[in-house]
Tab-separated table of C-alpha atoms in Angstrom:
chain	number	residue	atom	x	y	z
A	1	MET	CA	115.422	71.521	86.570
A	2	THR	CA	116.312	71.652	90.101
A	3	THR	CA	116.405	67.895	90.798
A	4	SER	CA	119.852	66.642	91.006
A	5	ASP	CA	121.068	64.220	88.322
A	6	SER	CA	121.554	61.480	91.091
A	7	ALA	CA	117.900	61.457	91.905
A	8	HIS	CA	117.366	59.951	88.419
A	9	LYS	CA	119.781	57.404	88.843
A	10	ALA	CA	118.611	53.856	88.783
A	11	PRO	CA	119.164	51.786	91.932
A	12	ALA	CA	122.421	49.521	91.948
A	13	LYS	CA	121.637	46.136	90.607
A	14	ASP	CA	121.683	43.426	93.275
A	15	PRO	CA	124.569	41.102	92.211
A	16	TRP	CA	122.606	38.080	93.536
A	17	ASP	CA	119.697	38.779	91.114
A	18	LEU	CA	120.850	36.219	88.536
A	19	PRO	CA	118.670	34.958	85.402
A	20	ASP	CA	116.749	31.832	84.974
A	21	VAL	CA	118.910	29.403	83.142
A	22	SER	CA	116.945	26.165	83.749
A	23	GLY	CA	115.637	26.044	80.172
A	24	LEU	CA	119.104	26.295	78.560
A	25	VAL	CA	120.781	23.405	76.907
A	26	VAL	CA	124.453	22.814	78.113
A	27	GLY	CA	127.043	21.069	75.807
A	28	VAL	CA	130.098	19.845	77.587
A	29	LEU	CA	133.200	19.398	75.196
A	30	GLY	CA	135.555	16.773	76.589
A	31	GLY	CA	132.422	15.347	78.561
A	32	THR	CA	133.876	11.910	78.510
A	33	GLY	CA	136.796	12.884	80.852
A	34	PRO	CA	136.560	13.088	84.616
A	35	GLN	CA	135.722	16.683	84.892
A	36	GLY	CA	133.415	17.186	82.049
A	37	LYS	CA	131.510	13.796	82.923
A	38	GLY	CA	131.138	15.028	86.537
A	39	LEU	CA	129.861	18.534	85.653
A	40	ALA	CA	127.522	16.788	83.156
A	41	TYR	CA	126.241	14.644	85.843
A	42	ARG	CA	125.437	17.322	88.539
A	43	LEU	CA	123.832	19.735	86.032
A	44	ALA	CA	121.637	17.057	84.647
A	45	ARG	CA	120.916	15.854	87.973
A	46	ALA	CA	119.726	19.347	88.880
A	47	GLY	CA	117.398	19.313	85.985
A	48	GLN	CA	119.628	20.901	83.362
A	49	LYS	CA	119.439	19.479	79.644
A	50	VAL	CA	123.092	18.406	78.953
A	51	ILE	CA	124.798	16.879	75.608
A	52	ILE	CA	128.382	15.717	76.029
A	53	GLY	CA	130.678	15.929	73.269
A	54	SER	CA	133.651	13.643	72.363
A	55	ARG	CA	135.846	13.357	69.141
A	56	ALA	CA	133.983	10.063	68.751
A	57	ALA	CA	130.206	10.134	69.041
A	58	GLU	CA	129.954	6.650	70.134
A	59	ARG	CA	132.337	7.118	73.089
A	60	ALA	CA	130.011	10.305	74.057
A	61	ARG	CA	126.740	8.173	73.698
A	62	ALA	CA	128.317	5.605	75.935
A	63	ALA	CA	129.226	8.005	78.483
A	64	ALA	CA	125.907	9.545	78.294
A	65	GLU	CA	124.145	6.345	78.887
A	66	GLU	CA	126.424	5.701	82.042
A	67	ILE	CA	125.742	9.154	83.477
A	68	GLY	CA	121.960	8.902	82.836
A	69	HIS	CA	119.421	11.801	84.007
A	70	GLY	CA	118.617	12.530	80.353
A	71	VAL	CA	121.924	13.213	79.143
A	72	GLU	CA	122.681	12.642	75.494
A	73	GLY	CA	126.050	12.073	73.509
A	74	ALA	CA	127.305	13.404	70.383
A	75	ASP	CA	130.448	14.305	68.396
A	76	ASN	CA	132.037	17.559	69.641
A	77	ALA	CA	130.603	19.528	66.432
A	78	GLU	CA	126.932	18.489	67.024
A	79	THR	CA	127.123	19.056	70.816
A	80	ALA	CA	128.427	22.675	70.093
A	81	ARG	CA	125.669	23.323	67.437
A	82	ARG	CA	122.778	22.338	69.632
A	83	SER	CA	123.813	23.761	72.881
A	84	ASP	CA	123.166	27.143	74.264
A	85	ILE	CA	125.940	27.347	76.565
A	86	VAL	CA	129.254	25.146	75.867
A	87	ILE	CA	131.495	24.254	78.653
A	88	VAL	CA	135.011	23.443	77.521
A	89	ALA	CA	136.456	20.617	79.466
A	90	VAL	CA	139.098	19.096	77.103
A	91	PRO	CA	142.659	18.296	78.155
A	92	TRP	CA	144.940	21.398	77.848
A	93	GLU	CA	147.105	19.482	75.496
A	94	GLY	CA	144.234	19.394	72.892
A	95	HIS	CA	142.590	22.849	73.825
A	96	GLY	CA	143.696	25.028	71.246
A	97	LYS	CA	143.271	22.378	68.382
A	98	THR	CA	139.817	21.466	69.446
A	99	LEU	CA	138.535	25.267	69.790
A	100	GLU	CA	139.926	26.189	66.552
A	101	SER	CA	138.238	23.304	64.718
A	102	LEU	CA	134.851	24.175	66.099
A	103	ARG	CA	135.040	28.006	65.558
A	104	GLY	CA	131.972	27.953	63.177
A	105	GLU	CA	129.705	25.655	65.375
A	106	LEU	CA	130.848	27.873	68.643
A	107	ALA	CA	129.754	31.289	66.980
A	108	GLY	CA	127.312	33.162	68.740
A	109	LYS	CA	127.689	30.652	71.806
A	110	LEU	CA	128.297	31.417	75.379
A	111	VAL	CA	131.480	29.487	75.935
A	112	VAL	CA	132.664	28.399	79.572
A	113	ASP	CA	136.291	27.556	79.700
A	114	CYS	CA	137.397	25.487	82.732
A	115	VAL	CA	140.655	24.135	81.515
A	116	ASN	CA	143.747	24.679	83.762
A	117	PRO	CA	147.103	24.652	81.904
A	118	LEU	CA	149.216	22.351	84.265
A	119	GLY	CA	152.526	20.555	83.906
A	120	PHE	CA	153.618	17.753	86.449
A	121	ASP	CA	157.024	16.504	87.481
A	122	LYS	CA	158.468	14.812	90.444
A	123	LYS	CA	157.795	17.864	92.689
A	124	GLY	CA	154.054	17.923	91.773
A	125	ALA	CA	151.810	20.117	89.861
A	126	TYR	CA	152.749	23.452	88.548
A	127	ALA	CA	151.175	26.385	86.247
A	128	LEU	CA	151.794	26.754	82.873
A	129	LYS	CA	151.234	30.153	81.105
A	130	PRO	CA	149.997	30.200	77.662
A	131	GLU	CA	151.149	32.670	75.101
A	132	GLU	CA	147.925	34.295	75.389
A	133	GLY	CA	148.024	34.557	79.087
A	134	SER	CA	145.502	31.930	80.235
A	135	ALA	CA	143.409	29.049	78.520
A	136	ALA	CA	140.312	31.444	78.626
A	137	GLU	CA	142.058	33.975	76.973
A	138	GLN	CA	143.454	31.689	74.280
A	139	ALA	CA	139.873	30.490	73.766
A	140	ALA	CA	138.761	34.197	73.304
A	141	ALA	CA	141.278	34.475	70.695
A	142	LEU	CA	140.340	31.468	68.685
A	143	LEU	CA	136.806	32.079	68.980
A	144	PRO	CA	136.242	35.743	67.977
A	145	ASP	CA	132.495	35.362	67.204
A	146	SER	CA	131.997	33.716	70.588
A	147	ARG	CA	131.150	34.961	74.154
A	148	VAL	CA	133.997	33.433	76.170
A	149	THR	CA	133.857	33.255	80.029
A	150	ALA	CA	135.823	31.320	82.620
A	151	ALA	CA	134.532	29.093	85.366
A	152	PHE	CA	134.355	25.558	87.358
A	153	HIS	CA	138.268	25.428	87.492
A	154	HIS	CA	138.483	24.304	91.199
A	155	LEU	CA	135.895	21.302	91.570
A	156	SER	CA	136.954	17.935	92.158
A	157	ALA	CA	135.986	15.226	89.696
A	158	VAL	CA	135.740	12.752	92.502
A	159	LEU	CA	133.085	14.741	94.361
A	160	LEU	CA	131.376	15.769	91.073
A	161	ARG	CA	130.889	12.101	90.172
A	162	ASP	CA	129.756	10.558	93.529
A	163	PRO	CA	126.119	9.988	93.679
A	164	GLU	CA	126.261	9.779	97.298
A	165	ILE	CA	127.037	13.214	98.014
A	166	GLU	CA	123.860	15.584	97.588
A	167	ARG	CA	125.660	18.924	98.090
A	168	ILE	CA	129.136	20.460	97.153
A	169	ASP	CA	130.042	23.246	99.460
A	170	THR	CA	132.127	25.436	97.167
A	171	ASP	CA	132.042	28.827	95.289
A	172	VAL	CA	132.570	28.909	91.580
A	173	MET	CA	134.793	31.892	90.308
A	174	VAL	CA	133.558	33.235	86.910
A	175	LEU	CA	135.300	35.738	84.874
A	176	GLY	CA	134.167	37.439	81.637
A	177	GLU	CA	133.780	40.603	79.791
A	178	GLU	CA	130.196	40.919	79.686
A	179	ARG	CA	128.033	40.981	82.814
A	180	ALA	CA	125.165	39.490	81.315
A	181	ASP	CA	127.191	36.582	80.364
A	182	VAL	CA	128.920	36.178	83.983
A	183	GLU	CA	125.624	36.192	85.515
A	184	THR	CA	124.373	33.405	83.140
A	185	VAL	CA	127.349	31.161	84.354
A	186	GLN	CA	126.810	32.338	87.910
A	187	ALA	CA	123.316	31.101	87.690
A	188	LEU	CA	124.322	27.837	86.226
A	189	ALA	CA	126.783	26.860	88.965
A	190	GLY	CA	124.031	27.769	91.436
A	191	ARG	CA	121.966	25.294	89.984
A	192	ILE	CA	124.145	22.705	91.586
A	193	PRO	CA	123.449	22.204	95.254
A	194	GLY	CA	125.871	24.073	97.536
A	195	MET	CA	127.557	25.927	94.806
A	196	ARG	CA	127.660	29.743	94.375
A	197	GLY	CA	128.995	31.609	91.142
A	198	ILE	CA	131.146	34.559	92.228
A	199	PHE	CA	131.973	37.207	89.748
A	200	ALA	CA	136.000	37.254	89.796
A	201	GLY	CA	136.941	39.893	87.156
A	202	ARG	CA	137.819	40.021	83.525
A	203	LEU	CA	139.269	37.409	81.518
A	204	ARG	CA	142.845	39.051	81.700
A	205	ASN	CA	142.727	37.720	85.508
A	206	ALA	CA	141.962	34.210	84.310
A	207	HIS	CA	145.748	32.995	84.619
A	208	GLN	CA	145.871	33.283	88.395
A	209	VAL	CA	142.509	31.417	88.826
A	210	GLU	CA	143.539	28.582	86.556
A	211	SER	CA	146.957	28.377	88.248
A	212	LEU	CA	145.418	28.054	91.651
A	213	VAL	CA	144.779	24.348	90.740
A	214	ALA	CA	148.265	23.633	91.291
A	215	ASN	CA	147.986	24.787	94.924
A	216	LEU	CA	144.750	22.765	95.475
A	217	ILE	CA	146.279	19.502	94.114
A	218	SER	CA	149.210	20.013	96.507
A	219	VAL	CA	146.480	20.533	99.521
A	220	ASN	CA	144.738	17.369	98.344
A	221	ARG	CA	147.704	15.335	98.342
A	222	ARG	CA	148.926	16.639	101.804
A	223	TYR	CA	145.599	16.176	103.576
A	224	LYS	CA	144.062	13.202	101.566
A	225	ALA	CA	141.090	15.979	100.677
A	226	HIS	CA	139.032	17.016	97.782
A	227	ALA	CA	139.624	20.655	98.712
A	228	GLY	CA	137.558	23.436	97.055
A	229	LEU	CA	137.027	27.316	97.547
A	230	ARG	CA	134.973	29.533	99.716
A	231	ILE	CA	134.882	33.417	99.274
A	232	THR	CA	134.457	35.069	102.585
A	233	ASP	CA	132.257	37.983	103.366
A	234	VAL	CA	130.274	37.710	100.201
């Protein structure tokens, strides 16, 4: 055969050729907190089926009724079982314990960790570094039978929850080990008007993405803003 091997190579995949995720059920653990509730509202408003979870099912149901748009509420375990994609938006202090308790329910699921390990003192916010390297890597260590990604770290809960705001012009950095999983999360981010999901590396790079929130908090305080991120030239 004289034809070169290169002639048989498939064309490079278009990085913006993302899957249709409109039919997937999204669960939000910590869905009664500001970030979780905001994400649930935006995704449900975009037409996604959303279930929010809490340690107390009654609290989750009350929050779901407040959000509207067909959002349901359940305890964390039921939320994990019924969802195709599970967003982890719990406080950092309860991150490890919550995930450890849900290892069985989260087996086989695509998990999206958006937790930012932060500390606060009189100088402001600062990043914490978990023993595993990041919140996302802690999730991966605790959930060996799940497919863990990291995303949605830099979104303002105030903007997410404001019904007067139609578009949120920001990029969502998505990290993970498997391209298909990352692209699914990118596509989910893209369901929210104004947002793009951008591949930003493997989970070993999650720490600096999580840590950047401390800088954004400083920006917001100085400029009385709700700052987000845009990746240029992409």
